[in-house]
Amino acid sequence: MTAPGQYEEVDLDDLDVDEALALVKEGGAQVPDGSGATGGSPAVPQPSPRGGNREHGEHAADGTSRARAAEHGHHRATPWPEARALAGRASRRPDAPVSVSLDAALGLVLAAPLAALTDLPSFDTSAMDGWAVAGPGPWDVRAEGVLAGHAEPEPLTDGEAVRIATGARIPQDVTAVIRSEHGRTDEKERLHATREVVPGQDIRPRGQECRSGDPLLQRGTVVTPAVLGLAAAAGYDTVSALPRPRAEVLVLGDELLTEGLPHDGLIRDALGPMLPSWLRALGADVIAVRRLGDDAEALRKALKNSDADLVVTTGGTAAGPVDHVHPTLRRLGAELLVDGVKVRPGHPMLLARTKENQHLVGLPGNPLAAVSGLLTLAEPLLRTLAGRAAPETYTLPLKETVHGHPYDTRLIPVVLREDRAVPLHYNGPAMLRGIAVADALAVVPPGGARPGQELEILDLPWATAGIEVCFT
């Protein structure tokens, strides 16, 4: 007996050709995703020879069967908000914390609070270049100045001044620091202030920012460049952080070229070059990119041997004759958590638990549909694995009308201009021209949206200039 959503494991050696083909066809047809243009009606289903760079599987020959298959596929699909929430809850708790040197911690999440290991500053320092003075002026200026990085200087007596650099230790008994532009020396090398001197001016007292032991940052803080600077200033060489989740990309499809121009029915692979960098931008450590073609046995072996936290596949998620993802997951006894999402583009995306500590996100083969799958399923799952808090949702008014799908959410590329979301053209499932210049994706509800209507905005990780852009 298997639990609901659980595939029974099947030994490949026990299957003959006819049984294997039957397993492929069991998944049923998916609702067509349409052309991706701004029209609101779904496109008429068309047969497709494979699932590598398209979203739809084979459809029944007669219209009645096609309609039934489409209705079944749509009924099975998970609503878009629910699919994102489920992906965020699907993964296990983050790995045990690791000690990471500061130069390797960028983009990670702190696993423990950060407290100051020293006073900041650790001694009284000069905030400006100028003179340190004691008592009222005018002042006799010492011959030797005080520079940063040197031992504690000799104390001053009333009526004395000494040249001092920014960051240098303040001598004992100093009244104030006079900035270089606020003082002048006469022919006898006596210093005169050109404006009122306020006791304590331009001196950073010890512990002004924090005292040793003061809490600085909470657990769960994302390590930004500023966090690295604060940690270093506070005395840290390493921090306790959660490791990056490890991801592996499996590129499926015999029709894909890795170089040159398309020819003879072959097309360039867009997802192989795009996905690793996108996953890194979402906080993952991409450990491998493998090109498997349309080889069910190669896919089975790759999944069985993978030790990644997340495996991402491209294409093959529908029910065509070479769509091997569903049958392979059955054979491995995987638990199917999401089988289709009510979103356009990207309807036939899926999420499965392949091992106790491993998940698979099956992306459609069309490039923009794959982006939809990344932000719908992969981003929430990786966020949980990395220990990051969910970003707060926000909305912006739409500048122009956007046609919607009758009953599915639609994700469209937009640019953000003057607090408005401007829809971009070239937003079909197979197109990258729009997303390549986009700032974000707008979430269009079923039925479409009118100008001025507030829509939820999904920022692209690099468009916010945030720390999520970890491409190395």
XYZ file of C-alpha atoms in Angstrom:
472
model
C 0.000 0.000 0.000
C 1.181 3.507 -0.747
C 0.082 6.782 0.777
C -1.966 9.236 -1.311
C 0.327 10.936 -3.800
C 2.941 8.222 -3.337
C 4.308 6.419 -6.372
C 5.003 2.709 -6.062
C 8.575 1.830 -6.921
C 8.835 -0.128 -10.161
C 11.870 -2.023 -11.373
C 12.697 -1.036 -14.948
C 13.793 -4.551 -15.725
C 10.247 -5.806 -15.031
C 8.695 -3.589 -17.713
C 8.365 -4.454 -21.357
C 7.976 -1.778 -24.031
C 4.180 -1.795 -24.021
C 4.011 -1.469 -20.230
C 6.508 1.376 -20.297
C 4.447 3.236 -22.881
C 1.333 2.634 -20.822
C 3.011 4.196 -17.786
C 3.926 7.236 -19.868
C 0.328 7.688 -20.960
C -1.218 7.203 -17.526
C -0.503 10.790 -16.494
C -3.219 12.195 -18.743
C -3.087 15.319 -20.855
C -2.448 18.740 -19.426
C -4.516 21.835 -20.074
C -2.855 23.735 -22.939
C -1.002 26.849 -21.899
C -1.856 28.967 -24.897
C 0.411 31.161 -26.943
C 1.239 33.401 -24.037
C -0.011 36.463 -25.883
C -2.363 38.852 -24.141
C -5.468 37.075 -25.433
C -7.585 35.573 -22.694
C -8.611 32.213 -24.165
C -6.457 29.108 -24.020
C -5.121 27.859 -27.318
C -6.584 24.802 -29.021
C -4.612 21.742 -27.901
C -2.096 20.553 -30.462
C -0.214 17.261 -30.460
C 3.470 17.572 -29.650
C 6.164 14.996 -30.262
C 8.020 15.467 -26.964
C 8.138 17.418 -23.714
C 11.659 18.847 -23.756
C 10.899 22.403 -24.828
C 7.124 22.565 -24.672
C 4.493 22.376 -21.995
C 1.771 20.090 -23.291
C 1.598 16.358 -23.684
C -0.165 14.287 -26.250
C -3.904 14.814 -26.535
C -6.568 12.317 -27.523
C -7.413 12.207 -31.188
C -11.091 13.102 -30.787
C -12.303 16.394 -29.355
C -14.383 14.769 -26.614
C -11.443 12.868 -25.199
C -9.275 15.960 -25.409
C -11.840 17.976 -23.489
C -12.114 15.295 -20.812
C -8.336 15.096 -20.491
C -8.068 18.877 -20.215
C -10.832 18.984 -17.619
C -9.119 16.237 -15.613
C -5.749 17.992 -15.794
C -7.196 21.302 -14.697
C -9.113 19.738 -11.811
C -5.928 18.066 -10.569
C -3.825 21.234 -10.728
C -3.081 23.179 -7.549
C -4.078 26.857 -7.260
C -1.029 29.116 -7.620
C -1.002 30.647 -4.102
C -1.515 27.229 -2.556
C 1.303 25.723 -4.640
C 3.763 28.387 -3.466
C 2.758 27.933 0.153
C 3.043 24.158 -0.133
C 6.530 24.444 -1.658
C 7.597 26.638 1.229
C 6.435 24.011 3.733
C 7.609 20.953 1.831
C 11.302 20.969 2.677
C 12.816 19.830 5.919
C 14.409 22.146 8.459
C 17.716 23.745 7.401
C 20.952 21.820 7.816
C 23.043 22.143 10.971
C 24.917 25.456 11.179
C 28.471 25.698 9.911
C 31.287 28.045 10.839
C 32.065 30.188 7.815
C 34.879 32.674 7.271
C 33.711 36.177 6.522
C 34.922 36.049 2.933
C 32.651 33.029 2.282
C 29.573 34.154 4.222
C 28.001 36.600 1.772
C 24.354 35.690 1.131
C 24.105 33.110 3.900
C 21.754 33.369 6.879
C 23.069 33.777 10.417
C 22.382 30.688 12.502
C 23.034 32.453 15.806
C 22.716 36.029 17.078
C 25.762 38.235 16.616
C 26.976 40.056 19.744
C 29.859 42.511 19.925
C 33.172 40.994 20.968
C 34.630 44.434 21.746
C 33.619 48.022 22.330
C 33.070 49.999 19.115
C 35.127 52.030 18.848
C 37.524 50.269 21.175
C 39.170 53.581 22.196
C 38.436 57.287 21.830
C 39.217 58.228 18.222
C 39.307 61.331 16.104
C 36.388 61.703 13.731
C 38.230 64.162 11.484
C 41.647 65.256 10.304
C 42.685 68.316 12.270
C 44.124 69.148 15.700
C 43.451 67.632 19.126
C 43.472 70.470 21.641
C 43.485 70.729 25.457
C 41.976 73.647 27.351
C 41.227 77.066 25.872
C 43.195 78.485 22.899
C 45.260 79.642 21.315
C 47.382 76.469 21.497
C 51.029 75.609 21.032
C 51.288 72.872 18.401
C 53.568 69.932 19.044
C 56.023 69.034 16.309
C 54.991 65.369 15.972
C 51.458 64.456 14.972
C 49.255 61.493 15.916
C 48.449 58.940 13.207
C 45.950 56.074 13.064
C 47.283 52.675 14.020
C 49.862 53.902 16.497
C 50.114 53.310 20.226
C 48.497 55.644 22.716
C 50.067 59.120 22.354
C 51.412 61.297 25.149
C 48.799 63.268 27.124
C 48.261 66.951 26.354
C 48.394 69.772 28.852
C 46.201 72.865 28.760
C 47.220 75.171 25.922
C 48.678 72.343 23.804
C 47.547 70.984 20.431
C 48.730 68.171 18.220
C 48.047 67.305 14.606
C 45.768 64.235 14.428
C 44.455 62.015 11.655
C 40.996 60.505 11.305
C 40.800 57.250 13.269
C 43.825 58.019 15.461
C 43.687 57.541 19.225
C 42.806 60.633 21.195
C 45.503 61.625 23.730
C 44.450 61.877 27.369
C 43.036 65.174 28.630
C 41.980 66.355 25.133
C 39.084 68.830 25.098
C 38.057 68.606 21.459
C 39.208 68.099 17.884
C 39.319 71.091 15.582
C 38.858 70.225 11.919
C 41.610 71.281 9.536
C 39.309 73.771 7.832
C 38.268 75.325 11.152
C 41.737 76.308 12.417
C 44.802 78.311 11.355
C 48.337 78.668 12.614
C 50.204 81.958 12.973
C 53.871 82.714 12.345
C 54.733 81.374 15.803
C 53.048 78.044 15.042
C 50.256 78.785 17.446
C 46.834 77.380 16.576
C 43.741 79.611 16.462
C 40.177 78.338 16.043
C 38.135 80.110 13.368
C 34.831 79.108 14.998
C 33.577 78.191 18.451
C 35.103 75.056 19.980
C 32.566 72.801 21.699
C 34.001 70.306 24.234
C 33.962 66.769 22.809
C 33.420 67.854 19.220
C 34.591 65.453 16.487
C 35.651 62.840 19.049
C 34.182 59.348 18.803
C 34.128 58.101 22.399
C 34.901 54.491 23.217
C 31.780 52.310 22.987
C 29.774 54.952 21.109
C 28.323 52.336 18.738
C 28.223 49.384 21.101
C 29.764 47.840 24.190
C 31.266 44.394 24.295
C 28.442 41.848 24.592
C 25.776 44.114 23.112
C 23.462 42.266 20.663
C 24.079 43.424 17.103
C 22.142 41.134 14.725
C 19.428 38.535 15.177
C 19.477 34.925 14.081
C 18.042 34.697 10.565
C 19.718 37.866 9.317
C 20.925 37.583 5.723
C 24.649 38.314 5.489
C 25.008 41.430 3.348
C 28.206 43.380 2.657
C 27.281 45.701 5.541
C 26.827 42.708 7.866
C 30.306 41.495 6.910
C 31.734 44.894 7.769
C 29.945 45.029 11.124
C 31.020 41.497 12.020
C 34.639 42.296 11.227
C 34.540 45.558 13.181
C 32.989 43.736 16.137
C 35.887 41.264 16.234
C 34.672 38.262 14.216
C 36.775 36.155 11.844
C 33.980 33.618 11.264
C 30.220 33.500 11.732
C 27.779 30.670 12.378
C 25.544 30.362 9.330
C 23.197 27.968 7.564
C 24.785 26.334 4.501
C 23.451 27.005 1.044
C 21.033 24.340 -0.202
C 22.623 22.238 -2.944
C 20.880 22.048 -6.308
C 21.407 19.884 -9.384
C 20.011 20.654 -12.851
C 19.006 17.871 -15.259
C 18.443 19.139 -18.798
C 16.136 16.849 -20.783
C 15.510 16.784 -24.519
C 17.181 15.258 -27.586
C 16.341 18.324 -29.671
C 18.609 20.704 -27.733
C 21.837 22.199 -29.072
C 24.546 23.604 -26.811
C 26.136 25.825 -29.468
C 25.608 27.246 -32.916
C 22.426 28.114 -34.785
C 19.264 26.002 -34.777
C 19.058 23.580 -37.702
C 17.286 20.451 -38.888
C 14.612 20.581 -36.212
C 17.140 21.169 -33.422
C 16.938 24.251 -31.195
C 19.313 25.992 -28.819
C 19.014 25.086 -25.158
C 18.087 28.230 -23.241
C 17.488 26.632 -19.848
C 20.896 24.991 -19.416
C 22.687 28.365 -19.477
C 19.924 30.189 -17.557
C 18.951 27.940 -14.666
C 22.269 27.591 -12.781
C 22.718 31.351 -12.440
C 19.061 31.822 -11.534
C 19.279 29.140 -8.844
C 22.439 30.757 -7.454
C 20.589 34.056 -7.371
C 17.916 32.297 -5.297
C 20.592 31.206 -2.811
C 21.462 27.704 -4.012
C 24.852 26.118 -4.552
C 24.579 24.469 -7.984
C 26.680 21.322 -7.778
C 26.041 19.909 -11.260
C 24.332 20.527 -14.609
C 23.730 17.302 -16.531
C 22.355 16.932 -20.065
C 20.412 13.676 -20.279
C 18.416 13.997 -23.490
C 15.286 11.849 -23.722
C 16.696 8.869 -21.851
C 14.413 7.475 -19.155
C 17.080 5.178 -17.740
C 19.625 8.021 -17.534
C 17.032 10.119 -15.706
C 16.305 7.303 -13.252
C 19.998 6.783 -12.498
C 20.623 10.511 -12.127
C 17.794 10.874 -9.609
C 18.718 7.726 -7.720
C 22.364 8.793 -7.356
C 21.843 12.487 -6.675
C 22.600 13.796 -3.189
C 21.399 17.341 -3.878
C 18.764 18.980 -1.697
C 16.898 20.049 -4.828
C 16.891 18.473 -8.284
C 15.518 20.642 -11.096
C 14.481 19.041 -14.380
C 13.592 20.800 -17.627
C 10.711 19.618 -19.771
C 9.202 16.156 -19.815
C 6.559 16.928 -17.186
C 3.515 16.379 -19.404
C 2.277 13.122 -20.976
C 3.959 12.879 -24.364
C 5.711 9.727 -25.604
C 9.119 10.920 -24.352
C 7.934 12.759 -21.226
C 9.743 10.569 -18.714
C 9.487 12.575 -15.486
C 6.199 11.181 -14.142
C 6.951 7.529 -14.993
C 10.437 7.821 -13.519
C 9.107 9.297 -10.289
C 6.669 6.390 -10.069
C 9.467 3.884 -10.469
C 11.464 5.530 -7.715
C 8.505 5.608 -5.309
C 8.543 9.404 -5.081
C 5.759 11.337 -3.363
C 4.049 13.748 -5.741
C 3.196 16.939 -3.855
C 2.138 19.243 -6.703
C 1.078 17.894 -10.087
C 0.281 20.926 -12.210
C -0.410 24.468 -11.049
C -3.235 26.764 -12.089
C -0.881 29.351 -13.547
C 0.012 30.505 -17.052
C 2.626 30.036 -18.316
C 3.933 26.978 -16.513
C 0.810 24.902 -15.871
C 2.478 21.422 -16.003
C 5.166 22.157 -13.393
C 5.444 19.664 -10.552
C 6.952 19.183 -7.100
C 7.880 15.784 -5.678
C 9.661 14.427 -2.621
C 12.171 11.991 -4.081
C 14.034 11.118 -0.875
C 13.697 11.990 2.786
C 15.897 15.048 2.381
C 15.476 15.712 -1.331
C 12.868 17.318 -3.555
C 12.445 17.604 -7.292
C 10.973 20.563 -9.120
C 9.943 19.615 -12.645
C 9.955 22.691 -14.846
C 8.165 22.951 -18.177
C 10.509 23.085 -21.154
C 9.358 26.463 -22.450
C 11.726 29.126 -21.072
C 9.259 31.632 -19.609
C 7.149 28.769 -18.279
C 10.290 27.481 -16.568
C 10.810 30.895 -14.965
C 7.248 30.693 -13.686
C 8.052 27.306 -12.174
C 11.206 28.617 -10.535
C 9.388 31.435 -8.761
C 6.345 29.316 -7.933
C 8.005 26.164 -6.551
C 11.809 26.414 -6.401
C 12.093 29.826 -4.743
C 9.885 29.038 -1.695
C 11.538 25.647 -1.217
C 15.088 27.052 -1.423
C 14.134 29.920 0.873
C 13.029 27.486 3.569
C 16.136 25.330 3.155
C 18.350 28.412 3.493
C 16.503 29.612 6.609
C 15.368 32.870 5.021
C 12.202 34.664 5.978
C 9.539 35.044 3.313
C 9.622 38.493 1.704
C 6.718 40.752 2.467
C 4.292 40.907 -0.419
C 3.570 44.237 -2.030
C 1.384 45.531 -4.823
C 1.612 48.195 -7.506
C -1.035 49.621 -9.810
C -1.013 48.346 -13.380
C -0.413 50.886 -16.139
C -2.189 49.050 -18.949
C -4.883 46.438 -19.386
C -3.709 42.818 -19.210
C -5.930 40.028 -20.476
C -6.169 37.060 -18.168
C -6.847 33.361 -18.292
C -10.464 32.420 -17.553
C -9.645 30.456 -14.386
C -5.869 30.469 -13.864
C -3.417 33.000 -12.447
C -1.151 34.610 -15.026
C 2.440 35.780 -14.476
C 3.654 38.481 -16.857
C 6.987 40.325 -17.065
C 6.800 44.002 -16.113
C 9.080 46.972 -15.644
C 8.497 49.268 -12.662
C 8.155 52.912 -13.653
C 7.003 55.728 -11.359
C 5.343 53.330 -8.918
C 3.467 51.536 -11.670
C 3.863 48.116 -13.273
C 4.203 48.379 -17.038
C 3.466 45.099 -18.876
C 6.028 43.927 -21.408
C 5.391 42.311 -24.755
C 6.978 39.025 -25.848
C 5.546 37.246 -22.843
C 4.628 33.925 -24.437
C 5.646 30.666 -22.716
C 8.581 30.082 -25.087
C 9.824 33.690 -25.030
C 12.621 35.256 -22.994
C 12.701 38.640 -24.707
C 10.321 40.193 -22.195
C 11.756 38.699 -19.002
C 15.297 39.622 -20.098
C 14.522 43.320 -19.567
C 11.957 42.935 -16.769
C 12.213 44.136 -13.180
C 9.573 41.751 -11.871
C 6.606 39.534 -12.636
C 3.081 40.788 -12.022
C 0.507 38.328 -10.676
C -2.619 38.673 -12.822
C -5.778 37.119 -11.354
C -8.157 35.001 -13.448
C -10.064 37.194 -15.858
C -7.314 39.803 -16.275
C -6.627 43.239 -14.801
C -7.473 46.808 -15.723
C -5.320 49.971 -15.597
C -4.838 51.163 -12.022
C -5.665 47.799 -10.495
C -3.256 46.783 -7.719
C -1.366 43.587 -8.525
C 1.051 41.552 -6.437
C 4.639 41.979 -7.653
C 7.310 39.260 -7.617
C 10.718 40.915 -7.729
C 13.431 39.262 -9.787
C 16.416 38.572 -7.526
C 18.858 40.808 -9.389
C 16.422 43.647 -10.109
C 16.231 44.636 -6.423
C 20.043 44.993 -6.177
C 19.773 42.761 -3.131
C 22.125 40.199 -1.705
C 20.239 37.406 -3.427
C 22.463 38.023 -6.457
C 25.111 35.454 -5.540
C 26.311 34.411 -8.961
C 29.658 33.035 -7.791
